mmCIF file of C-alpha atoms in Angstrom:
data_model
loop_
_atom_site.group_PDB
_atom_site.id
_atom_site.type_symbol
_atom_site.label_atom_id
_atom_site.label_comp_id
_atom_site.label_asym_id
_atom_site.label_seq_id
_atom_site.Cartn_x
_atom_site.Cartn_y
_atom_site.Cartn_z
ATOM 1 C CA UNK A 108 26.709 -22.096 -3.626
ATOM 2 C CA UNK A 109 27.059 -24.844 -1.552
ATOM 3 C CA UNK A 110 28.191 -24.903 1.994
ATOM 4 C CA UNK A 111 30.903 -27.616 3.598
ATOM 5 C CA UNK A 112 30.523 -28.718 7.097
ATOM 6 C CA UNK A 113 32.854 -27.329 9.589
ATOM 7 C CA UNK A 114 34.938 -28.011 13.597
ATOM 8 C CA UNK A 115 36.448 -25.764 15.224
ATOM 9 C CA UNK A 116 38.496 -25.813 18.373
ATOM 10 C CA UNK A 117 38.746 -23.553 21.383
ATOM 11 C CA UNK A 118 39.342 -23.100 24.586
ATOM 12 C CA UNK A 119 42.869 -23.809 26.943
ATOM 13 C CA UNK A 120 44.288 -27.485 27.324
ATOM 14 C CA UNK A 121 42.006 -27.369 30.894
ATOM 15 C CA UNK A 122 39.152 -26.353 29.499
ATOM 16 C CA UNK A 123 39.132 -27.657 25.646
ATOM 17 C CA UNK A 124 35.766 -26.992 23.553
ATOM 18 C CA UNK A 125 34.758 -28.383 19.677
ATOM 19 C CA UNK A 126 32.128 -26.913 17.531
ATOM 20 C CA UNK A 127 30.985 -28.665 14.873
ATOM 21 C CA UNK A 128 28.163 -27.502 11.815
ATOM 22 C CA UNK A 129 26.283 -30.132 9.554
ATOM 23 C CA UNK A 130 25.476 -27.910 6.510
ATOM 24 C CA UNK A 131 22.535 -29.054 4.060
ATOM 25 C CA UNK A 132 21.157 -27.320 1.385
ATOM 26 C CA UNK A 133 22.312 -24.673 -1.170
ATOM 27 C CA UNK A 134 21.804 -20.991 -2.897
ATOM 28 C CA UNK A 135 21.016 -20.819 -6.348
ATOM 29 C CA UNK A 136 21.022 -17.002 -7.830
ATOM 30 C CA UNK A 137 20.627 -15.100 -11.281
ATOM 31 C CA UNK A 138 21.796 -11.913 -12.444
ATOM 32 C CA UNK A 139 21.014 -10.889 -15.884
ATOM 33 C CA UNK A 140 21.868 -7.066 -16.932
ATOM 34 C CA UNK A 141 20.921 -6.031 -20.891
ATOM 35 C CA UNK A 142 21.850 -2.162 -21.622
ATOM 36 C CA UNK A 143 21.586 -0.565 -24.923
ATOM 37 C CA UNK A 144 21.967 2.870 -26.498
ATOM 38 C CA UNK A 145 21.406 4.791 -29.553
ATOM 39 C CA UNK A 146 23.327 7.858 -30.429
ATOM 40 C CA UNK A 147 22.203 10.906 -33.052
ATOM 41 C CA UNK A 148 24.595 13.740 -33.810
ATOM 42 C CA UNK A 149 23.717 16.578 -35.543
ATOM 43 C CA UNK A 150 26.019 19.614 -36.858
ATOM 44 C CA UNK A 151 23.989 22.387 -37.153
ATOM 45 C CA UNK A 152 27.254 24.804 -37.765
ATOM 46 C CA UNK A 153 30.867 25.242 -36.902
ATOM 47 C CA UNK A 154 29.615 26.328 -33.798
ATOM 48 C CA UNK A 155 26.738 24.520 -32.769
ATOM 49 C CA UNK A 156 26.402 20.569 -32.546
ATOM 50 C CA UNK A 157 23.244 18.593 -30.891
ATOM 51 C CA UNK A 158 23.167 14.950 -29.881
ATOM 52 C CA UNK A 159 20.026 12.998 -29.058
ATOM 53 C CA UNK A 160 20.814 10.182 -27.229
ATOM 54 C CA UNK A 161 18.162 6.943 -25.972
ATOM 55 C CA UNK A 162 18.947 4.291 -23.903
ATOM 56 C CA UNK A 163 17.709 1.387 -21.665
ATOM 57 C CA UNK A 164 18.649 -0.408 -19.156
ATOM 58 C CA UNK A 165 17.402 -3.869 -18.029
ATOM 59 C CA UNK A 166 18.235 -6.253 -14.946
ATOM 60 C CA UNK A 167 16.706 -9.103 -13.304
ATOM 61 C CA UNK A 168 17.491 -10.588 -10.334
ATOM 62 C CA UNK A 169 16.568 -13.909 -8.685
ATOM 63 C CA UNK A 170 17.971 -14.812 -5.039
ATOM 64 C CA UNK A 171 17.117 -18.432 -4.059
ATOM 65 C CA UNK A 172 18.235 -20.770 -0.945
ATOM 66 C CA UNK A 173 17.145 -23.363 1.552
ATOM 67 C CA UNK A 174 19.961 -23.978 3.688
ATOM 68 C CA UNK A 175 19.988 -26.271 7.192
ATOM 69 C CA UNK A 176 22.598 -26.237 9.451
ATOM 70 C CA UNK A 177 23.110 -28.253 12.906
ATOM 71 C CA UNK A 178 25.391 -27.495 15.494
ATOM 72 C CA UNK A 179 26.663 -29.512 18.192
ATOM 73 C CA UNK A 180 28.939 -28.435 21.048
ATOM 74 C CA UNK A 181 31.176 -30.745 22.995
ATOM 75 C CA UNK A 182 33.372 -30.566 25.588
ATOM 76 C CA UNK A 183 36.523 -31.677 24.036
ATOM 77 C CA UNK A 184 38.366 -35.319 25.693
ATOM 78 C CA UNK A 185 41.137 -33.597 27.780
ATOM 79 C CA UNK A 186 42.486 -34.280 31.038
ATOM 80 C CA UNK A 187 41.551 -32.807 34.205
ATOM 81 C CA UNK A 188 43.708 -31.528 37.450
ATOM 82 C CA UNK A 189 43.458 -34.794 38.677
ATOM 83 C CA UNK A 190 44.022 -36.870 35.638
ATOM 84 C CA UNK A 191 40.790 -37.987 34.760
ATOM 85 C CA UNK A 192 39.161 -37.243 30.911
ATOM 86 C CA UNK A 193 36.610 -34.633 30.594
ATOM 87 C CA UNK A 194 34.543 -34.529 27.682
ATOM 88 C CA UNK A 195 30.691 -34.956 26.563
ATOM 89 C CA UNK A 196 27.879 -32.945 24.698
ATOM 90 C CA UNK A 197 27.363 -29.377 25.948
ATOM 91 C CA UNK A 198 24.391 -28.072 23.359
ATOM 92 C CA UNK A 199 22.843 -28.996 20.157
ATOM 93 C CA UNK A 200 20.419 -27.049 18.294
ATOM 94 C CA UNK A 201 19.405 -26.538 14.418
ATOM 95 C CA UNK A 202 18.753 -23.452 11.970
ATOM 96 C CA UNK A 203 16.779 -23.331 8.447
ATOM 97 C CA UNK A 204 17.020 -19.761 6.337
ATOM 98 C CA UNK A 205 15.001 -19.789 2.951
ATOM 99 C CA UNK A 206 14.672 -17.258 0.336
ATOM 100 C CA UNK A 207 12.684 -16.789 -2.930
ATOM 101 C CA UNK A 208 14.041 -12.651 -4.048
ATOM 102 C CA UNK A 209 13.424 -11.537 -6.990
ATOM 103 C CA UNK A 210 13.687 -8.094 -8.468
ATOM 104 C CA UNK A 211 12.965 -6.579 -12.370
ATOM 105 C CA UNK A 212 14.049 -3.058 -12.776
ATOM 106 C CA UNK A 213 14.025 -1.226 -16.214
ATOM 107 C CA UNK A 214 14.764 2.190 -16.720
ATOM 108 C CA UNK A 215 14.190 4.071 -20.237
ATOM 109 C CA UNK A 216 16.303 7.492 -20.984
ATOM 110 C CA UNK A 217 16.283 9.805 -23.478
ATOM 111 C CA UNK A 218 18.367 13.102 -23.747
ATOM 112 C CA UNK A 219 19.034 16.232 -25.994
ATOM 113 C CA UNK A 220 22.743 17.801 -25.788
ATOM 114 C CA UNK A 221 23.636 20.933 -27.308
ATOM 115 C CA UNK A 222 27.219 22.857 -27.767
ATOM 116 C CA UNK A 223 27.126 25.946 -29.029
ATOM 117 C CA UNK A 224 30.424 28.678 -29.131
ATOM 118 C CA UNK A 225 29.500 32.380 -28.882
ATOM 119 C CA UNK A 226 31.609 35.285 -29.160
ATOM 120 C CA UNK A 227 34.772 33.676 -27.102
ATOM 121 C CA UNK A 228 32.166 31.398 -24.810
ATOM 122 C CA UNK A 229 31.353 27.812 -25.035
ATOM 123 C CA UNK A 230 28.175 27.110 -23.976
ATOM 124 C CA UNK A 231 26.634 23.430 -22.629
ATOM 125 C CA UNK A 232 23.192 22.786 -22.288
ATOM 126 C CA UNK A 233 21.292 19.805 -22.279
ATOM 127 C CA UNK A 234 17.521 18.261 -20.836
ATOM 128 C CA UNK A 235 16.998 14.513 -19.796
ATOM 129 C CA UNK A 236 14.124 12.272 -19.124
ATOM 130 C CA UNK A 237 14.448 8.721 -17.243
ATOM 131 C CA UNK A 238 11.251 6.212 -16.896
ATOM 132 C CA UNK A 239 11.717 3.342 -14.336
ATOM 133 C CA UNK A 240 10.071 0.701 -13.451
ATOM 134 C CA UNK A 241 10.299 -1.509 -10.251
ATOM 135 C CA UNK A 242 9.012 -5.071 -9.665
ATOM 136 C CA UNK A 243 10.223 -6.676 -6.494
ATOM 137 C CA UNK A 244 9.100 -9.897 -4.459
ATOM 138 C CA UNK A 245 10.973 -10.582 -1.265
ATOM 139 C CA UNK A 246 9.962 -13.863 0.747
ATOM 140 C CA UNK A 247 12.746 -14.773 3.435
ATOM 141 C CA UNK A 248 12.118 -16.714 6.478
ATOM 142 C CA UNK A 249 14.682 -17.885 9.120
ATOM 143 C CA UNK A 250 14.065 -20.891 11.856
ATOM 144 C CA UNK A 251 16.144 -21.289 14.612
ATOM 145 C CA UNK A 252 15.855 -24.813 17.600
ATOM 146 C CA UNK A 253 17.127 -24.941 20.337
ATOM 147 C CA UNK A 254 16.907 -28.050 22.450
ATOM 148 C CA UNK A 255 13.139 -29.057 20.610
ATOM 149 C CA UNK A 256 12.116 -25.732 20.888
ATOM 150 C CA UNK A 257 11.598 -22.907 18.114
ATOM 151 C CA UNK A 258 12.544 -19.353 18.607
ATOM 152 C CA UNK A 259 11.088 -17.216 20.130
ATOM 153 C CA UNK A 260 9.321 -19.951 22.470
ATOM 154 C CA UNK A 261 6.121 -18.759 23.426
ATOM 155 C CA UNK A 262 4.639 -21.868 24.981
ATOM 156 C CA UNK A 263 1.292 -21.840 22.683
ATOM 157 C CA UNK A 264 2.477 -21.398 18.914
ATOM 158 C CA UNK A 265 5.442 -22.261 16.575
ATOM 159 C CA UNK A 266 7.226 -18.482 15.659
ATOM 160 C CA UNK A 267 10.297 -18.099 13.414
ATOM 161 C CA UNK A 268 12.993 -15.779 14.532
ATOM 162 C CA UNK A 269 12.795 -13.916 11.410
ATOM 163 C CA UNK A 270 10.415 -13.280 8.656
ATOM 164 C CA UNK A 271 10.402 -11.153 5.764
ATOM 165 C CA UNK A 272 7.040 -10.353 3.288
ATOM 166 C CA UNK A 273 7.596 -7.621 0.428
ATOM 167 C CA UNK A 274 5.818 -6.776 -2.821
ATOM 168 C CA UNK A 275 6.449 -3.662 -4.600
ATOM 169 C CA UNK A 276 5.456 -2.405 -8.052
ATOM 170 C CA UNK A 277 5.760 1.083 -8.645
ATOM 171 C CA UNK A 278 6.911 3.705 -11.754
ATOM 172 C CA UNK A 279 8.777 6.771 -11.885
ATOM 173 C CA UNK A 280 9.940 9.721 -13.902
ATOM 174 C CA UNK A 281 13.100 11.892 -13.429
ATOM 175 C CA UNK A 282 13.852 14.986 -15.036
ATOM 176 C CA UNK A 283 16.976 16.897 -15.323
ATOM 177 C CA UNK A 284 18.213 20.121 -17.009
ATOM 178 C CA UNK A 285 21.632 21.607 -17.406
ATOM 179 C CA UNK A 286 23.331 24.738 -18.615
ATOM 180 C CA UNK A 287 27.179 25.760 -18.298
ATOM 181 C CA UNK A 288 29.659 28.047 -19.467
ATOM 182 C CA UNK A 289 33.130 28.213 -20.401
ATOM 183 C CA UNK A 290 35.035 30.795 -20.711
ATOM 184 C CA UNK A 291 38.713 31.643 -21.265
ATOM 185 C CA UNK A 292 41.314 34.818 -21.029
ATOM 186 C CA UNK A 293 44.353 35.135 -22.359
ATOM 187 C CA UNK A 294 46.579 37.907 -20.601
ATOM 188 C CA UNK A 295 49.870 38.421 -20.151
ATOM 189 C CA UNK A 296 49.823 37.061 -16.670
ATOM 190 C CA UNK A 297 48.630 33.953 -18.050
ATOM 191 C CA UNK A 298 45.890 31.699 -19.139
ATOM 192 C CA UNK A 299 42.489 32.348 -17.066
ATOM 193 C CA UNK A 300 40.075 29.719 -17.655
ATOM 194 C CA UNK A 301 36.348 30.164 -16.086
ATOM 195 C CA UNK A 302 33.243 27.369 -16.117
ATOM 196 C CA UNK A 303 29.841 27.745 -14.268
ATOM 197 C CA UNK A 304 26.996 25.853 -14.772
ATOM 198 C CA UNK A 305 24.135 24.506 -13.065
ATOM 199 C CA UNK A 306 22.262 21.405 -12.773
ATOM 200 C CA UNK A 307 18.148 21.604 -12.173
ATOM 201 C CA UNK A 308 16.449 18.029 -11.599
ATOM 202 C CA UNK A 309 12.888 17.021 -10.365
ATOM 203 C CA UNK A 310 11.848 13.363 -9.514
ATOM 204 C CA UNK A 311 8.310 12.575 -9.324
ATOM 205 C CA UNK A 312 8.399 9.769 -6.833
ATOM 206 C CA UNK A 313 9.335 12.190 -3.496
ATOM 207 C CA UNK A 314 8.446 15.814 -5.618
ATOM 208 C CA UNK A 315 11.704 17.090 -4.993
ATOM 209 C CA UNK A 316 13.230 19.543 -6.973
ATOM 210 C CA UNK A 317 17.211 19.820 -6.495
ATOM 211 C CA UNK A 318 19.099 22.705 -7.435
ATOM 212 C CA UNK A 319 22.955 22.034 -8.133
ATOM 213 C CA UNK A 320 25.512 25.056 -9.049
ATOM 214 C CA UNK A 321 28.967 24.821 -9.391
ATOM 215 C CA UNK A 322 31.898 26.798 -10.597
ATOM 216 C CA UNK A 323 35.665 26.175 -11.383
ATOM 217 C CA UNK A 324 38.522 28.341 -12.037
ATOM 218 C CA UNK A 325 42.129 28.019 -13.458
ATOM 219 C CA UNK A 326 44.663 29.602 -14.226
ATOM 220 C CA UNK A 327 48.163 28.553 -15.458
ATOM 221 C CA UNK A 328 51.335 31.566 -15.447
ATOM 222 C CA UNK A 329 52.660 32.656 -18.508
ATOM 223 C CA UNK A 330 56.085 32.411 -16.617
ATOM 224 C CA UNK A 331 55.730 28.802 -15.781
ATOM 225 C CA UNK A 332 53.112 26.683 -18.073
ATOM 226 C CA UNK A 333 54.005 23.571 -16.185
ATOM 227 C CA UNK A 334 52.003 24.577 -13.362
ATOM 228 C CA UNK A 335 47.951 25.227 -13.019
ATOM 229 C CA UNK A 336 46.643 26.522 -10.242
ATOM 230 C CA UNK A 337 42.643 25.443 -9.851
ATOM 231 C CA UNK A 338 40.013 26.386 -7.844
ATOM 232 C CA UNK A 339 36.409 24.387 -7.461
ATOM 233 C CA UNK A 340 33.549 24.355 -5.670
ATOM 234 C CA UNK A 341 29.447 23.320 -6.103
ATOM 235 C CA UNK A 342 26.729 21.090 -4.527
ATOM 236 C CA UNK A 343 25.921 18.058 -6.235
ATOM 237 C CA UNK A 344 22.957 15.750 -5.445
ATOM 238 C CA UNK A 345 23.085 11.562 -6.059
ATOM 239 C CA UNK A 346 19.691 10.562 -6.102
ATOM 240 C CA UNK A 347 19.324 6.895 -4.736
ATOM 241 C CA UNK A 348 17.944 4.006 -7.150
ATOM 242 C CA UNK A 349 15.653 1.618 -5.658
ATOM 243 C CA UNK A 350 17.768 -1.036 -3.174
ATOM 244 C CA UNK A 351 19.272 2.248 -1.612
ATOM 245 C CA UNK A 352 15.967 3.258 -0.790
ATOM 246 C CA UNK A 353 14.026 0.646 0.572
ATOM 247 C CA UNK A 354 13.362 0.304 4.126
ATOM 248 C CA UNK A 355 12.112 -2.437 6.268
ATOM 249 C CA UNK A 356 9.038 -2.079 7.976
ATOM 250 C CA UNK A 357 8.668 -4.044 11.260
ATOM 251 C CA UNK A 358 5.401 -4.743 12.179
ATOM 252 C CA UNK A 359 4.846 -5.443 15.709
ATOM 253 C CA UNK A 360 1.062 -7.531 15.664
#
């Protein structure tokens, strides 16, 4: 990516303004995702069927730019209340942001599903375990002049306005077990159709164990099959991957 220079005009025909950026510089990033999967099924009878499943996932990302931009603001040539031509240079002043991101995450699954049907029920039951991996490097700095002097101005040192410094490696482990049933009646009201299941998870990285029920029920009238009335409710937990979790720390030396 490479940004063009830009004016822009403002102001009233009294008081006319012009700002102008010089861009230099560009942003050069990467994204490469690889995912794969293997799939096993297994019929153990007419009524029960297994599937081991393993997968991976794979992404790297690379975030890289220098770009320099100068600004110049000018009090546009217009004429005044008594005819003569106002114009000249109001400010100048000059920015530099640079970044060098990168982030490798990988994340290894592997899962055991299981349907079995038992006297009218169908039963759903399943464990999961996920292995990720995090390597991230964050270096972003950001320079701001104004008039010859660099922001924040302290008068006995050069300070950037901004400044980033991260390095993170770090592993974790998920695991997840579920369970659910479905059941259904046929009456001569209609068709009743139950499921309840629940959805037990730990996650080594914060030691939290989450607990997730839910249930839904249905039901469609044997005097009108084109309708189905449904009823649902549960708690359900989305546990954050890595950017959604990271925080800035601000350190104040």
């Amino acid at each position: 990516f490479k940004p063009v220079n830009r004016t822009t005009n403002f102001g009233t025909s009294q008081d006319a303004k012009q700002f102008t950026v010089y861009f230099d510089g560009q942003e050069k990033d990467k994204f490469e995702t690889y995912f794969g999967a293997l799939s096993l099924n297994y019929n153990h009878s007419k009524s029960s069927n297994f599937t081991l499943l393993a997968s991976g996932y794979l992404t790297n990302e690379l975030v890289a730019y220098d770009i320099s931009g100068e600004y110049w603001l000018d009090q546009a040539g217009t004429t005044g209340s008594s005819g003569e031509t106002i114009g000249g240079e109001l400010g100048v002043g000059r920015y530099h942001e640079h970044a060098r991101n990168r982030l490798k995450a990988s994340v290894y699954s592997l899962s055991l599903k299981g349907n079995t049907g038992l006297a009218g029920h169908n039963l759903s039951y399943g464990v999961s375990f996920n292995h990720e991996k995090i390597h991230d490097r964050s270096r972003e700095w950001e320079l701001r002049d104004s008039a010859g002097y660099s922001l924040p101005s302290t008068g006995d040192a050069v300070h950037v306005i901004y400044n980033l410094s991260s390095r993170q490696d770090f592993a974790s482990n998920r695991v997840a077990f579920f369970a659910q049933d479905t059941y259904k009646i046929n009456s001569s009201l209609g068709l009743f159709s139950f499921n309840g299941g629940v959805r037990l998870s730990y996650w080594d990285f914060n030691k939290e164990l989450l607990l997730s029920p839910r249930v839904n029920v249905s039901f469609i009238p044997e005097a009108n099959n084109s309708f189905a009335l449904r009823f649902a409710t549960g708690l359900y937990y989305q546990s954050p991957f890595y950017k959604e979790y990271r925080m800035p720390v601000v350190d104040t030396d």
